[in-house]
Amino acid sequence: AKADGRGTYRFFETGMDARAQARRLLEMDLRAALQRDEFEAYYQPIRDVASGHVVAFEALLRWNHPQRGLIAPINFIPLAEETGLIVQLGEFVLRTACTDAATWPADIDVAVNLSPVQFRSPNLIASVTAALAASGLEAHRLELEITESVLLQNSEATLTTLHELRGMGVRISLDDFGTGYSSLSYLRSFPFDKIKIDRSFVSELATREDSMAIIRAVTGLGRSLGIVTTAEGVENDAQLELLRREGCTQAQGYLFSKPRPASDVALMLERPRLR
Ligand code: C2E
Ligand code: CA
Ligand code: CA
Ligand code: CA
């Protein structure tokens, strides 16, 4: 195996090298991109299920790479989190989203995703305060989306931060609900305004009874706890109809619109469906 393994090892080593190098390049690229202003917030509408009205937009980060074109967050957010660059990136999204939302009709809110790294950063409260102040956006129009992974660590500090944010008037959503651990106990321990039901449950709505049961349970829970429920990844009318029947409050997905640049917000408000 050794004789044979030499070539294998060398190949392996080269492979590792290439990966590490690609990573370093991406990191340098990310830093430069922040300087060069290559990031952009796209927006996806969230609709009230009962009335059909747009009630908010979720800001979703895109990287306009000069060579590689438009890059989705899955391709750079993990490294941005590892390197800590997500804090700067997250501040950019916060500022941009608040500034954009301040130009929208006053009954339209904006939702911003917070990385767990950003959530734990000592700058968080200051950067939220600064983004609101600079934009003039009223705090109640800002929703911050956090995932269950935020709640797993150091719950004392987490609770303090959540209460501080809510004290400012900002609202808190629990994102990707159902994909983490022991979700139900969080609803009792932490102050949430909204639960976002993960796309995976919605996509299996028509084909899996257990997904239907989970959605029914979560919307029921939301109702009794006074928490808004939003279904993510709604792609067709059948899903929307089932969600309506279960009393889900809000829906978001390609059925209404894909995420689009800020310049398309007026269009998305005008037309119920724009794909
Ligand atoms: P997320 O917060 O769960 O965002 C929803 C994702 O689902 C978005 O992907 C959106 O484009 C996609 N989506 C919406 N409707 C549908 C649908 O009907 N069908 C399907 N198949 N997909 C749909 P995107 O924009 O690629 O973002 C992926 C993830 O990256 C987000 O998941 C979020 O976790 C993260 N992310 C995006 N922007 C930011 C940001 O500014 N900060 C942080 N920390 N994370 C971000
Ligand atoms: Ca989200
Ligand atoms: Ca989500
Ligand atoms: Ca997700």
PDB file of C-alpha atoms in Angstrom, residues 41-271:
ATOM      1  CA  ALA A  41     -28.988  43.112  -0.886  1.00  0.00           C
ATOM      2  CA  TYR A  42     -31.692  41.354  -2.885  1.00  0.00           C
ATOM      3  CA  TYR A  43     -35.263  41.332  -1.594  1.00  0.00           C
ATOM      4  CA  GLN A  44     -37.955  38.669  -1.521  1.00  0.00           C
ATOM      5  CA  PRO A  45     -41.562  39.576  -0.640  1.00  0.00           C
ATOM      6  CA  ILE A  46     -43.425  38.031   2.300  1.00  0.00           C
ATOM      7  CA  ARG A  47     -47.203  38.017   1.931  1.00  0.00           C
ATOM      8  CA  ASP A  48     -50.036  37.875   4.403  1.00  0.00           C
ATOM      9  CA  VAL A  49     -51.856  34.640   3.575  1.00  0.00           C
ATOM     10  CA  ALA A  50     -55.378  35.900   4.354  1.00  0.00           C
ATOM     11  CA  SER A  51     -55.224  39.257   2.512  1.00  0.00           C
ATOM     12  CA  GLY A  52     -52.534  38.463  -0.068  1.00  0.00           C
ATOM     13  CA  HIS A  53     -50.802  41.768   0.698  1.00  0.00           C
ATOM     14  CA  VAL A  54     -47.043  42.131   0.841  1.00  0.00           C
ATOM     15  CA  VAL A  55     -46.166  42.805   4.476  1.00  0.00           C
ATOM     16  CA  ALA A  56     -42.376  42.634   4.365  1.00  0.00           C
ATOM     17  CA  PHE A  57     -39.290  41.867   2.322  1.00  0.00           C
ATOM     18  CA  GLU A  58     -36.430  39.633   3.410  1.00  0.00           C
ATOM     19  CA  ALA A  59     -32.972  40.935   2.544  1.00  0.00           C
ATOM     20  CA  LEU A  60     -30.805  38.228   0.966  1.00  0.00           C
ATOM     21  CA  LEU A  61     -27.158  38.886   0.319  1.00  0.00           C
ATOM     22  CA  ARG A  62     -25.613  38.552  -3.159  1.00  0.00           C
ATOM     23  CA  TRP A  63     -22.037  38.997  -4.309  1.00  0.00           C
ATOM     24  CA  ASN A  64     -21.599  40.656  -7.694  1.00  0.00           C
ATOM     25  CA  HIS A  65     -18.222  39.175  -8.560  1.00  0.00           C
ATOM     26  CA  PRO A  66     -16.503  40.960 -11.477  1.00  0.00           C
ATOM     27  CA  GLN A  67     -15.365  37.646 -13.020  1.00  0.00           C
ATOM     28  CA  ARG A  68     -17.620  35.001 -11.543  1.00  0.00           C
ATOM     29  CA  GLY A  69     -20.917  36.873 -11.774  1.00  0.00           C
ATOM     30  CA  LEU A  70     -23.655  36.734  -9.157  1.00  0.00           C
ATOM     31  CA  ILE A  71     -22.666  34.451  -6.249  1.00  0.00           C
ATOM     32  CA  ALA A  72     -25.227  32.983  -3.817  1.00  0.00           C
ATOM     33  CA  PRO A  73     -24.570  33.183  -0.054  1.00  0.00           C
ATOM     34  CA  ILE A  74     -24.043  29.439   0.386  1.00  0.00           C
ATOM     35  CA  ASN A  75     -20.749  29.886  -1.508  1.00  0.00           C
ATOM     36  CA  PHE A  76     -19.213  32.556   0.730  1.00  0.00           C
ATOM     37  CA  ILE A  77     -21.099  32.878   4.025  1.00  0.00           C
ATOM     38  CA  PRO A  78     -19.510  29.814   5.670  1.00  0.00           C
ATOM     39  CA  LEU A  79     -15.991  31.180   5.019  1.00  0.00           C
ATOM     40  CA  ALA A  80     -17.071  34.680   6.016  1.00  0.00           C
ATOM     41  CA  GLU A  81     -18.243  33.156   9.317  1.00  0.00           C
ATOM     42  CA  GLU A  82     -14.991  31.239   9.858  1.00  0.00           C
ATOM     43  CA  THR A  83     -12.869  34.317   9.208  1.00  0.00           C
ATOM     44  CA  GLY A  84     -15.088  36.733  11.110  1.00  0.00           C
ATOM     45  CA  LEU A  85     -15.684  38.795   7.960  1.00  0.00           C
ATOM     46  CA  ILE A  86     -19.385  38.043   8.416  1.00  0.00           C
ATOM     47  CA  VAL A  87     -19.533  40.792  11.045  1.00  0.00           C
ATOM     48  CA  GLN A  88     -18.626  43.476   8.496  1.00  0.00           C
ATOM     49  CA  LEU A  89     -20.755  41.813   5.866  1.00  0.00           C
ATOM     50  CA  GLY A  90     -23.681  41.619   8.245  1.00  0.00           C
ATOM     51  CA  GLU A  91     -23.310  45.282   9.146  1.00  0.00           C
ATOM     52  CA  PHE A  92     -23.392  46.114   5.456  1.00  0.00           C
ATOM     53  CA  VAL A  93     -26.665  44.184   5.021  1.00  0.00           C
ATOM     54  CA  LEU A  94     -28.190  45.827   8.105  1.00  0.00           C
ATOM     55  CA  ARG A  95     -27.315  49.344   6.930  1.00  0.00           C
ATOM     56  CA  THR A  96     -28.413  48.685   3.369  1.00  0.00           C
ATOM     57  CA  ALA A  97     -31.681  46.980   4.333  1.00  0.00           C
ATOM     58  CA  CYS A  98     -32.649  49.750   6.770  1.00  0.00           C
ATOM     59  CA  THR A  99     -31.758  52.464   4.248  1.00  0.00           C
ATOM     60  CA  ASP A 100     -33.763  50.757   1.487  1.00  0.00           C
ATOM     61  CA  ALA A 101     -36.744  50.016   3.734  1.00  0.00           C
ATOM     62  CA  ALA A 102     -36.909  53.648   4.847  1.00  0.00           C
ATOM     63  CA  THR A 103     -37.910  54.509   1.236  1.00  0.00           C
ATOM     64  CA  TRP A 104     -40.750  51.913   1.135  1.00  0.00           C
ATOM     65  CA  PRO A 105     -44.367  52.430   2.254  1.00  0.00           C
ATOM     66  CA  ALA A 106     -44.486  52.625   6.046  1.00  0.00           C
ATOM     67  CA  ASP A 107     -46.501  49.410   6.432  1.00  0.00           C
ATOM     68  CA  ILE A 108     -43.808  47.300   4.756  1.00  0.00           C
ATOM     69  CA  ASP A 109     -41.211  45.766   7.057  1.00  0.00           C
ATOM     70  CA  VAL A 110     -37.748  44.453   6.335  1.00  0.00           C
ATOM     71  CA  ALA A 111     -36.216  41.201   7.590  1.00  0.00           C
ATOM     72  CA  VAL A 112     -32.459  40.784   7.967  1.00  0.00           C
ATOM     73  CA  ASN A 113     -30.615  37.506   8.614  1.00  0.00           C
ATOM     74  CA  LEU A 114     -28.152  37.465  11.488  1.00  0.00           C
ATOM     75  CA  SER A 115     -25.322  34.948  11.515  1.00  0.00           C
ATOM     76  CA  PRO A 116     -24.684  33.338  14.924  1.00  0.00           C
ATOM     77  CA  VAL A 117     -21.186  34.857  14.752  1.00  0.00           C
ATOM     78  CA  GLN A 118     -22.656  38.314  14.237  1.00  0.00           C
ATOM     79  CA  PHE A 119     -25.204  37.708  16.976  1.00  0.00           C
ATOM     80  CA  ARG A 120     -22.442  36.959  19.484  1.00  0.00           C
ATOM     81  CA  SER A 121     -20.262  39.865  18.373  1.00  0.00           C
ATOM     82  CA  PRO A 122     -20.005  42.641  20.985  1.00  0.00           C
ATOM     83  CA  ASN A 123     -20.875  45.147  18.206  1.00  0.00           C
ATOM     84  CA  LEU A 124     -24.335  43.810  17.535  1.00  0.00           C
ATOM     85  CA  ILE A 125     -26.467  46.220  19.557  1.00  0.00           C
ATOM     86  CA  ALA A 126     -24.356  49.196  18.450  1.00  0.00           C
ATOM     87  CA  SER A 127     -24.590  48.284  14.775  1.00  0.00           C
ATOM     88  CA  VAL A 128     -28.356  47.765  14.914  1.00  0.00           C
ATOM     89  CA  THR A 129     -28.718  51.109  16.694  1.00  0.00           C
ATOM     90  CA  ALA A 130     -26.461  52.794  14.126  1.00  0.00           C
ATOM     91  CA  ALA A 131     -28.313  51.286  11.147  1.00  0.00           C
ATOM     92  CA  LEU A 132     -31.664  52.481  12.510  1.00  0.00           C
ATOM     93  CA  ALA A 133     -30.352  55.946  13.340  1.00  0.00           C
ATOM     94  CA  ALA A 134     -28.596  56.464  10.006  1.00  0.00           C
ATOM     95  CA  SER A 135     -31.617  55.349   7.973  1.00  0.00           C
ATOM     96  CA  GLY A 136     -34.336  56.868  10.131  1.00  0.00           C
ATOM     97  CA  LEU A 137     -36.206  53.543   9.919  1.00  0.00           C
ATOM     98  CA  GLU A 138     -38.562  52.950  12.827  1.00  0.00           C
ATOM     99  CA  ALA A 139     -37.323  50.038  14.924  1.00  0.00           C
ATOM    100  CA  HIS A 140     -40.615  48.135  14.738  1.00  0.00           C
ATOM    101  CA  ARG A 141     -40.176  47.822  10.951  1.00  0.00           C
ATOM    102  CA  LEU A 142     -36.975  45.809  11.387  1.00  0.00           C
ATOM    103  CA  GLU A 143     -37.142  42.042  11.922  1.00  0.00           C
ATOM    104  CA  LEU A 144     -33.986  40.147  12.753  1.00  0.00           C
ATOM    105  CA  GLU A 145     -33.919  36.486  11.757  1.00  0.00           C
ATOM    106  CA  ILE A 146     -31.882  34.123  13.892  1.00  0.00           C
ATOM    107  CA  THR A 147     -31.553  30.345  13.749  1.00  0.00           C
ATOM    108  CA  GLU A 148     -31.793  27.853  16.569  1.00  0.00           C
ATOM    109  CA  SER A 149     -28.006  27.433  16.569  1.00  0.00           C
ATOM    110  CA  VAL A 150     -27.832  30.885  18.195  1.00  0.00           C
ATOM    111  CA  LEU A 151     -29.878  29.568  21.094  1.00  0.00           C
ATOM    112  CA  LEU A 152     -27.702  26.536  21.708  1.00  0.00           C
ATOM    113  CA  GLN A 153     -24.806  28.367  23.297  1.00  0.00           C
ATOM    114  CA  ASN A 154     -24.605  30.515  26.368  1.00  0.00           C
ATOM    115  CA  SER A 155     -28.320  31.026  26.782  1.00  0.00           C
ATOM    116  CA  GLU A 156     -27.850  33.663  29.483  1.00  0.00           C
ATOM    117  CA  ALA A 157     -26.014  36.061  27.152  1.00  0.00           C
ATOM    118  CA  THR A 158     -28.329  35.147  24.279  1.00  0.00           C
ATOM    119  CA  LEU A 159     -31.377  35.970  26.335  1.00  0.00           C
ATOM    120  CA  THR A 160     -29.878  39.303  27.386  1.00  0.00           C
ATOM    121  CA  THR A 161     -29.161  40.249  23.762  1.00  0.00           C
ATOM    122  CA  LEU A 162     -32.639  39.216  22.614  1.00  0.00           C
ATOM    123  CA  HIS A 163     -34.263  41.269  25.369  1.00  0.00           C
ATOM    124  CA  GLU A 164     -32.057  44.243  24.540  1.00  0.00           C
ATOM    125  CA  LEU A 165     -33.053  44.105  20.871  1.00  0.00           C
ATOM    126  CA  ARG A 166     -36.728  43.784  21.726  1.00  0.00           C
ATOM    127  CA  GLY A 167     -36.359  46.619  24.195  1.00  0.00           C
ATOM    128  CA  MET A 168     -35.278  48.764  21.250  1.00  0.00           C
ATOM    129  CA  GLY A 169     -38.509  47.803  19.481  1.00  0.00           C
ATOM    130  CA  VAL A 170     -36.889  45.464  16.955  1.00  0.00           C
ATOM    131  CA  ARG A 171     -38.682  42.180  16.267  1.00  0.00           C
ATOM    132  CA  ILE A 172     -37.110  38.745  16.370  1.00  0.00           C
ATOM    133  CA  SER A 173     -37.885  35.802  14.086  1.00  0.00           C
ATOM    134  CA  LEU A 174     -36.831  32.197  14.578  1.00  0.00           C
ATOM    135  CA  ASP A 175     -35.598  31.129  11.132  1.00  0.00           C
ATOM    136  CA  ASP A 176     -35.528  27.630   9.608  1.00  0.00           C
ATOM    137  CA  PHE A 177     -37.812  26.349  12.349  1.00  0.00           C
ATOM    138  CA  GLY A 178     -37.893  22.587  12.684  1.00  0.00           C
ATOM    139  CA  THR A 179     -34.403  21.907  11.363  1.00  0.00           C
ATOM    140  CA  GLY A 180     -32.540  22.296  14.677  1.00  0.00           C
ATOM    141  CA  TYR A 181     -32.862  20.660  18.079  1.00  0.00           C
ATOM    142  CA  SER A 182     -35.587  20.648  20.747  1.00  0.00           C
ATOM    143  CA  SER A 183     -37.278  23.582  19.119  1.00  0.00           C
ATOM    144  CA  LEU A 184     -40.382  23.703  21.264  1.00  0.00           C
ATOM    145  CA  SER A 185     -38.649  24.540  24.515  1.00  0.00           C
ATOM    146  CA  TYR A 186     -37.063  27.593  22.886  1.00  0.00           C
ATOM    147  CA  LEU A 187     -40.465  29.093  22.265  1.00  0.00           C
ATOM    148  CA  ARG A 188     -41.078  29.189  25.972  1.00  0.00           C
ATOM    149  CA  SER A 189     -37.645  30.421  27.009  1.00  0.00           C
ATOM    150  CA  PHE A 190     -36.948  33.079  24.385  1.00  0.00           C
ATOM    151  CA  PRO A 191     -39.041  36.044  23.252  1.00  0.00           C
ATOM    152  CA  PHE A 192     -39.926  35.521  19.558  1.00  0.00           C
ATOM    153  CA  ASP A 193     -42.330  37.492  17.422  1.00  0.00           C
ATOM    154  CA  LYS A 194     -42.297  35.146  14.480  1.00  0.00           C
ATOM    155  CA  ILE A 195     -41.563  31.537  13.555  1.00  0.00           C
ATOM    156  CA  LYS A 196     -40.388  30.803  10.027  1.00  0.00           C
ATOM    157  CA  ILE A 197     -41.304  27.245   9.086  1.00  0.00           C
ATOM    158  CA  ASP A 198     -38.447  25.747   7.100  1.00  0.00           C
ATOM    159  CA  ARG A 199     -38.865  25.194   3.381  1.00  0.00           C
ATOM    160  CA  SER A 200     -38.321  21.442   3.714  1.00  0.00           C
ATOM    161  CA  PHE A 201     -41.693  21.015   5.460  1.00  0.00           C
ATOM    162  CA  VAL A 202     -43.489  23.158   2.902  1.00  0.00           C
ATOM    163  CA  SER A 203     -42.026  21.336  -0.094  1.00  0.00           C
ATOM    164  CA  GLU A 204     -43.243  18.000   1.281  1.00  0.00           C
ATOM    165  CA  LEU A 205     -46.670  19.304   2.254  1.00  0.00           C
ATOM    166  CA  ALA A 206     -48.611  17.554  -0.483  1.00  0.00           C
ATOM    167  CA  THR A 207     -46.671  14.286  -0.358  1.00  0.00           C
ATOM    168  CA  ARG A 208     -45.947  13.648   3.309  1.00  0.00           C
ATOM    169  CA  GLU A 209     -48.555  13.502   6.012  1.00  0.00           C
ATOM    170  CA  ASP A 210     -45.990  14.118   8.754  1.00  0.00           C
ATOM    171  CA  SER A 211     -44.987  17.426   7.135  1.00  0.00           C
ATOM    172  CA  MET A 212     -48.648  18.406   7.118  1.00  0.00           C
ATOM    173  CA  ALA A 213     -48.903  17.417  10.788  1.00  0.00           C
ATOM    174  CA  ILE A 214     -45.836  19.472  11.692  1.00  0.00           C
ATOM    175  CA  ILE A 215     -47.169  22.552   9.911  1.00  0.00           C
ATOM    176  CA  ARG A 216     -50.515  22.114  11.635  1.00  0.00           C
ATOM    177  CA  ALA A 217     -48.788  21.835  15.007  1.00  0.00           C
ATOM    178  CA  VAL A 218     -46.562  24.876  14.467  1.00  0.00           C
ATOM    179  CA  THR A 219     -49.343  27.149  13.189  1.00  0.00           C
ATOM    180  CA  GLY A 220     -51.536  26.031  16.104  1.00  0.00           C
ATOM    181  CA  LEU A 221     -48.734  26.726  18.525  1.00  0.00           C
ATOM    182  CA  GLY A 222     -48.127  30.131  16.958  1.00  0.00           C
ATOM    183  CA  ARG A 223     -51.791  30.979  17.316  1.00  0.00           C
ATOM    184  CA  SER A 224     -51.961  30.031  20.972  1.00  0.00           C
ATOM    185  CA  LEU A 225     -48.678  31.779  21.830  1.00  0.00           C
ATOM    186  CA  GLY A 226     -49.495  34.886  19.796  1.00  0.00           C
ATOM    187  CA  ILE A 227     -46.540  34.323  17.467  1.00  0.00           C
ATOM    188  CA  VAL A 228     -46.771  34.994  13.712  1.00  0.00           C
ATOM    189  CA  THR A 229     -46.019  31.964  11.530  1.00  0.00           C
ATOM    190  CA  THR A 230     -44.367  32.348   8.122  1.00  0.00           C
ATOM    191  CA  ALA A 231     -44.015  29.474   5.672  1.00  0.00           C
ATOM    192  CA  GLU A 232     -40.832  29.558   3.601  1.00  0.00           C
ATOM    193  CA  GLY A 233     -40.324  28.179   0.105  1.00  0.00           C
ATOM    194  CA  VAL A 234     -43.941  28.274  -1.082  1.00  0.00           C
ATOM    195  CA  GLU A 235     -43.729  27.325  -4.748  1.00  0.00           C
ATOM    196  CA  ASN A 236     -47.263  26.447  -5.833  1.00  0.00           C
ATOM    197  CA  ASP A 237     -50.939  27.160  -5.253  1.00  0.00           C
ATOM    198  CA  ALA A 238     -51.605  23.778  -3.674  1.00  0.00           C
ATOM    199  CA  GLN A 239     -49.091  24.539  -0.911  1.00  0.00           C
ATOM    200  CA  LEU A 240     -50.517  28.018  -0.402  1.00  0.00           C
ATOM    201  CA  GLU A 241     -54.043  26.609  -0.133  1.00  0.00           C
ATOM    202  CA  LEU A 242     -52.999  24.041   2.490  1.00  0.00           C
ATOM    203  CA  LEU A 243     -51.204  26.754   4.464  1.00  0.00           C
ATOM    204  CA  ARG A 244     -54.263  28.977   4.295  1.00  0.00           C
ATOM    205  CA  ARG A 245     -56.427  26.152   5.579  1.00  0.00           C
ATOM    206  CA  GLU A 246     -54.063  25.617   8.525  1.00  0.00           C
ATOM    207  CA  GLY A 247     -54.161  29.304   9.405  1.00  0.00           C
ATOM    208  CA  CYS A 248     -50.523  30.019   8.656  1.00  0.00           C
ATOM    209  CA  THR A 249     -50.070  33.819   8.889  1.00  0.00           C
ATOM    210  CA  GLN A 250     -47.570  34.602   6.140  1.00  0.00           C
ATOM    211  CA  ALA A 251     -46.011  32.969   3.093  1.00  0.00           C
ATOM    212  CA  GLN A 252     -42.818  33.536   1.152  1.00  0.00           C
ATOM    213  CA  GLY A 253     -41.482  31.758  -1.908  1.00  0.00           C
ATOM    214  CA  TYR A 254     -40.969  31.523  -5.633  1.00  0.00           C
ATOM    215  CA  LEU A 255     -44.766  31.349  -6.106  1.00  0.00           C
ATOM    216  CA  PHE A 256     -44.780  35.098  -5.450  1.00  0.00           C
ATOM    217  CA  SER A 257     -41.275  36.100  -6.435  1.00  0.00           C
ATOM    218  CA  LYS A 258     -37.640  35.140  -6.350  1.00  0.00           C
ATOM    219  CA  PRO A 259     -35.334  37.537  -4.501  1.00  0.00           C
ATOM    220  CA  ARG A 260     -34.727  40.583  -6.704  1.00  0.00           C
ATOM    221  CA  PRO A 261     -32.649  43.780  -6.557  1.00  0.00           C
ATOM    222  CA  ALA A 262     -33.911  46.772  -4.538  1.00  0.00           C
ATOM    223  CA  SER A 263     -34.857  48.533  -7.778  1.00  0.00           C
ATOM    224  CA  ASP A 264     -37.576  45.880  -8.325  1.00  0.00           C
ATOM    225  CA  VAL A 265     -39.304  46.385  -4.957  1.00  0.00           C
ATOM    226  CA  ALA A 266     -41.950  48.722  -6.425  1.00  0.00           C
ATOM    227  CA  LEU A 267     -42.703  46.128  -9.117  1.00  0.00           C
ATOM    228  CA  MET A 268     -42.997  43.361  -6.509  1.00  0.00           C
ATOM    229  CA  LEU A 269     -45.434  45.513  -4.526  1.00  0.00           C
ATOM    230  CA  GLU A 270     -47.546  46.130  -7.637  1.00  0.00           C
ATOM    231  CA  ARG A 271     -47.859  42.630  -8.969  1.00  0.00           C
TER     232      ARG A 271
END
